[in-house]
Amino acid sequence: MDKQDIIKKLTENHQEFIACVSQLSADEFSVSKNEKWTAGQQLEHILLSVKPVGLAFRLPMFLLKLIWGKSNREGRSYDELIARYHAKLANGSKATGPFIPKKVDLHHGQKLKASLTNEVAKLGKAIEKRSEEELDQYILPHPLLGKLTLREMLYFTIYHVKHHEKLIEKS
């Protein structure tokens, strides 16, 4: 995917996720089944994972290089990255530390949806300012997947929200 495809898919997937969460009743939004996260917690988790990506994309490239370096390998395709994520999940990997949501009530959920929409829009604008080459050269750390190129991090972000949407739909 090129930058424009990424921005389009990122926006669409997050809008679909917010629409999914928005159509839930108060009970569906806040009830946990099988000790899994509630839909509200899924929403907060997605926001908690998009925010640092957006922040990183708004940093100057020299800071990214200074803090995390540059890629020394060929970038993975979308499908390769998702297969790697599934393998980590199959081995029991889960969200950690700052990515674990707190309890979310319906009122707070409204604020979270607005914040997520805003964060995705800011991320889209930040992506537009990066070159295709920068997306493949610079890296960011991912808590489960290790060092990812900027493009790979965006692929993950595109997929991650759909993964959590499916979890909401299953419950």
PDB file of N, CA, C and O in Angstrom, residues 81-114:
ATOM      1  N   LEU A  81       3.075  -9.203   7.963  1.00  0.00           N
ATOM      2  CA  LEU A  81       3.005  -8.586   9.281  1.00  0.00           C
ATOM      3  C   LEU A  81       1.836  -9.151  10.093  1.00  0.00           C
ATOM      4  O   LEU A  81       1.992  -9.481  11.273  1.00  0.00           O
ATOM      5  N   ILE A  82       0.697  -9.310   9.459  1.00  0.00           N
ATOM      6  CA  ILE A  82      -0.485  -9.821  10.156  1.00  0.00           C
ATOM      7  C   ILE A  82      -0.258 -11.275  10.569  1.00  0.00           C
ATOM      8  O   ILE A  82      -0.646 -11.682  11.667  1.00  0.00           O
ATOM      9  N   ALA A  83       0.391 -12.059   9.733  1.00  0.00           N
ATOM     10  CA  ALA A  83       0.707 -13.449  10.080  1.00  0.00           C
ATOM     11  C   ALA A  83       1.624 -13.484  11.306  1.00  0.00           C
ATOM     12  O   ALA A  83       1.455 -14.326  12.208  1.00  0.00           O
ATOM     13  N   ARG A  84       2.567 -12.574  11.358  1.00  0.00           N
ATOM     14  CA  ARG A  84       3.479 -12.487  12.505  1.00  0.00           C
ATOM     15  C   ARG A  84       2.712 -12.126  13.778  1.00  0.00           C
ATOM     16  O   ARG A  84       2.959 -12.674  14.850  1.00  0.00           O
ATOM     17  N   TYR A  85       1.766 -11.202  13.677  1.00  0.00           N
ATOM     18  CA  TYR A  85       0.936 -10.805  14.815  1.00  0.00           C
ATOM     19  C   TYR A  85       0.099 -11.988  15.295  1.00  0.00           C
ATOM     20  O   TYR A  85       0.026 -12.265  16.494  1.00  0.00           O
ATOM     21  N   HIS A  86      -0.508 -12.714  14.368  1.00  0.00           N
ATOM     22  CA  HIS A  86      -1.317 -13.880  14.736  1.00  0.00           C
ATOM     23  C   HIS A  86      -0.468 -14.934  15.441  1.00  0.00           C
ATOM     24  O   HIS A  86      -0.940 -15.573  16.387  1.00  0.00           O
ATOM     25  N   ALA A  87       0.755 -15.124  14.978  1.00  0.00           N
ATOM     26  CA  ALA A  87       1.651 -16.091  15.618  1.00  0.00           C
ATOM     27  C   ALA A  87       1.948 -15.676  17.055  1.00  0.00           C
ATOM     28  O   ALA A  87       1.967 -16.518  17.967  1.00  0.00           O
ATOM     29  N   LYS A  88       2.164 -14.389  17.288  1.00  0.00           N
ATOM     30  CA  LYS A  88       2.409 -13.888  18.647  1.00  0.00           C
ATOM     31  C   LYS A  88       1.183 -14.113  19.529  1.00  0.00           C
ATOM     32  O   LYS A  88       1.304 -14.547  20.673  1.00  0.00           O
ATOM     33  N   LEU A  89       0.005 -13.827  18.998  1.00  0.00           N
ATOM     34  CA  LEU A  89      -1.219 -14.041  19.766  1.00  0.00           C
ATOM     35  C   LEU A  89      -1.424 -15.524  20.080  1.00  0.00           C
ATOM     36  O   LEU A  89      -1.826 -15.875  21.194  1.00  0.00           O
ATOM     37  N   ALA A  90      -1.116 -16.370  19.117  1.00  0.00           N
ATOM     38  CA  ALA A  90      -1.259 -17.815  19.320  1.00  0.00           C
ATOM     39  C   ALA A  90      -0.321 -18.323  20.409  1.00  0.00           C
ATOM     40  O   ALA A  90      -0.622 -19.313  21.092  1.00  0.00           O
ATOM     41  N   ASN A  91       0.801 -17.647  20.595  1.00  0.00           N
ATOM     42  CA  ASN A  91       1.752 -18.016  21.648  1.00  0.00           C
ATOM     43  C   ASN A  91       1.419 -17.378  22.991  1.00  0.00           C
ATOM     44  O   ASN A  91       2.217 -17.430  23.918  1.00  0.00           O
ATOM     45  N   GLY A  92       0.256 -16.722  23.084  1.00  0.00           N
ATOM     46  CA  GLY A  92      -0.189 -16.172  24.352  1.00  0.00           C
ATOM     47  C   GLY A  92       0.151 -14.718  24.605  1.00  0.00           C
ATOM     48  O   GLY A  92      -0.107 -14.207  25.698  1.00  0.00           O
ATOM     49  N   SER A  93       0.728 -14.030  23.638  1.00  0.00           N
ATOM     50  CA  SER A  93       1.041 -12.608  23.833  1.00  0.00           C
ATOM     51  C   SER A  93      -0.243 -11.809  23.995  1.00  0.00           C
ATOM     52  O   SER A  93      -1.252 -12.098  23.348  1.00  0.00           O
ATOM     53  N   LYS A  94      -0.185 -10.808  24.874  1.00  0.00           N
ATOM     54  CA  LYS A  94      -1.333  -9.941  25.140  1.00  0.00           C
ATOM     55  C   LYS A  94      -0.859  -8.513  25.330  1.00  0.00           C
ATOM     56  O   LYS A  94       0.330  -8.262  25.492  1.00  0.00           O
ATOM     57  N   ALA A  95      -1.832  -7.608  25.371  1.00  0.00           N
ATOM     58  CA  ALA A  95      -1.527  -6.196  25.630  1.00  0.00           C
ATOM     59  C   ALA A  95      -0.863  -6.063  26.999  1.00  0.00           C
ATOM     60  O   ALA A  95      -1.157  -6.824  27.925  1.00  0.00           O
ATOM     61  N   THR A  96       0.034  -5.090  27.088  1.00  0.00           N
ATOM     62  CA  THR A  96       0.759  -4.882  28.333  1.00  0.00           C
ATOM     63  C   THR A  96       0.671  -3.425  28.778  1.00  0.00           C
ATOM     64  O   THR A  96       0.333  -2.542  27.995  1.00  0.00           O
ATOM     65  N   GLY A  97       1.012  -3.193  30.021  1.00  0.00           N
ATOM     66  CA  GLY A  97       1.189  -1.873  30.617  1.00  0.00           C
ATOM     67  C   GLY A  97       0.248  -0.789  30.149  1.00  0.00           C
ATOM     68  O   GLY A  97      -0.957  -0.838  30.414  1.00  0.00           O
ATOM     69  N   PRO A  98       0.794   0.204  29.459  1.00  0.00           N
ATOM     70  CA  PRO A  98      -0.011   1.381  29.109  1.00  0.00           C
ATOM     71  C   PRO A  98      -1.109   1.109  28.077  1.00  0.00           C
ATOM     72  O   PRO A  98      -1.929   1.980  27.808  1.00  0.00           O
ATOM     73  N   PHE A  99      -1.154  -0.088  27.520  1.00  0.00           N
ATOM     74  CA  PHE A  99      -2.157  -0.410  26.504  1.00  0.00           C
ATOM     75  C   PHE A  99      -3.341  -1.173  27.075  1.00  0.00           C
ATOM     76  O   PHE A  99      -4.265  -1.531  26.358  1.00  0.00           O
ATOM     77  N   ILE A 100      -3.314  -1.432  28.391  1.00  0.00           N
ATOM     78  CA  ILE A 100      -4.424  -2.124  29.047  1.00  0.00           C
ATOM     79  C   ILE A 100      -5.443  -1.072  29.491  1.00  0.00           C
ATOM     80  O   ILE A 100      -5.116  -0.166  30.255  1.00  0.00           O
ATOM     81  N   PRO A 101      -6.669  -1.199  28.995  1.00  0.00           N
ATOM     82  CA  PRO A 101      -7.688  -0.185  29.318  1.00  0.00           C
ATOM     83  C   PRO A 101      -8.241  -0.333  30.733  1.00  0.00           C
ATOM     84  O   PRO A 101      -8.221  -1.415  31.312  1.00  0.00           O
ATOM     85  N   LYS A 102      -8.737   0.794  31.233  1.00  0.00           N
ATOM     86  CA  LYS A 102      -9.434   0.799  32.512  1.00  0.00           C
ATOM     87  C   LYS A 102     -10.922   0.557  32.237  1.00  0.00           C
ATOM     88  O   LYS A 102     -11.325   0.398  31.087  1.00  0.00           O
ATOM     89  N   LYS A 103     -11.723   0.575  33.280  1.00  0.00           N
ATOM     90  CA  LYS A 103     -13.167   0.446  33.112  1.00  0.00           C
ATOM     91  C   LYS A 103     -13.685   1.686  32.385  1.00  0.00           C
ATOM     92  O   LYS A 103     -13.270   2.807  32.682  1.00  0.00           O
ATOM     93  N   VAL A 104     -14.573   1.477  31.414  1.00  0.00           N
ATOM     94  CA  VAL A 104     -15.090   2.588  30.598  1.00  0.00           C
ATOM     95  C   VAL A 104     -16.614   2.577  30.650  1.00  0.00           C
ATOM     96  O   VAL A 104     -17.239   1.586  30.273  1.00  0.00           O
ATOM     97  N   ASP A 105     -17.198   3.694  31.112  1.00  0.00           N
ATOM     98  CA  ASP A 105     -18.660   3.789  31.091  1.00  0.00           C
ATOM     99  C   ASP A 105     -19.104   4.422  29.768  1.00  0.00           C
ATOM    100  O   ASP A 105     -18.289   4.951  29.010  1.00  0.00           O
ATOM    101  N   LEU A 106     -20.402   4.381  29.527  1.00  0.00           N
ATOM    102  CA  LEU A 106     -20.943   4.846  28.250  1.00  0.00           C
ATOM    103  C   LEU A 106     -20.642   6.334  28.012  1.00  0.00           C
ATOM    104  O   LEU A 106     -20.294   6.727  26.894  1.00  0.00           O
ATOM    105  N   HIS A 107     -20.759   7.152  29.051  1.00  0.00           N
ATOM    106  CA  HIS A 107     -20.485   8.590  28.913  1.00  0.00           C
ATOM    107  C   HIS A 107     -19.029   8.814  28.476  1.00  0.00           C
ATOM    108  O   HIS A 107     -18.758   9.603  27.574  1.00  0.00           O
ATOM    109  N   HIS A 108     -18.099   8.127  29.132  1.00  0.00           N
ATOM    110  CA  HIS A 108     -16.673   8.262  28.780  1.00  0.00           C
ATOM    111  C   HIS A 108     -16.430   7.730  27.360  1.00  0.00           C
ATOM    112  O   HIS A 108     -15.569   8.222  26.640  1.00  0.00           O
ATOM    113  N   GLY A 109     -17.218   6.743  26.968  1.00  0.00           N
ATOM    114  CA  GLY A 109     -17.096   6.180  25.620  1.00  0.00           C
ATOM    115  C   GLY A 109     -17.328   7.220  24.538  1.00  0.00           C
ATOM    116  O   GLY A 109     -16.674   7.203  23.498  1.00  0.00           O
ATOM    117  N   GLN A 110     -18.253   8.152  24.774  1.00  0.00           N
ATOM    118  CA  GLN A 110     -18.512   9.224  23.796  1.00  0.00           C
ATOM    119  C   GLN A 110     -17.256  10.073  23.600  1.00  0.00           C
ATOM    120  O   GLN A 110     -16.893  10.412  22.473  1.00  0.00           O
ATOM    121  N   LYS A 111     -16.591  10.396  24.692  1.00  0.00           N
ATOM    122  CA  LYS A 111     -15.357  11.187  24.615  1.00  0.00           C
ATOM    123  C   LYS A 111     -14.258  10.394  23.910  1.00  0.00           C
ATOM    124  O   LYS A 111     -13.491  10.951  23.128  1.00  0.00           O
ATOM    125  N   LEU A 112     -14.193   9.089  24.201  1.00  0.00           N
ATOM    126  CA  LEU A 112     -13.172   8.246  23.570  1.00  0.00           C
ATOM    127  C   LEU A 112     -13.368   8.175  22.060  1.00  0.00           C
ATOM    128  O   LEU A 112     -12.395   8.222  21.301  1.00  0.00           O
ATOM    129  N   LYS A 113     -14.609   8.068  21.613  1.00  0.00           N
ATOM    130  CA  LYS A 113     -14.876   8.016  20.169  1.00  0.00           C
ATOM    131  C   LYS A 113     -14.436   9.307  19.490  1.00  0.00           C
ATOM    132  O   LYS A 113     -13.811   9.268  18.431  1.00  0.00           O
ATOM    133  N   ALA A 114     -14.735  10.439  20.115  1.00  0.00           N
ATOM    134  CA  ALA A 114     -14.319  11.728  19.553  1.00  0.00           C
ATOM    135  C   ALA A 114     -12.797  11.837  19.537  1.00  0.00           C
ATOM    136  O   ALA A 114     -12.209  12.292  18.547  1.00  0.00           O
TER     137      ALA A 114
END
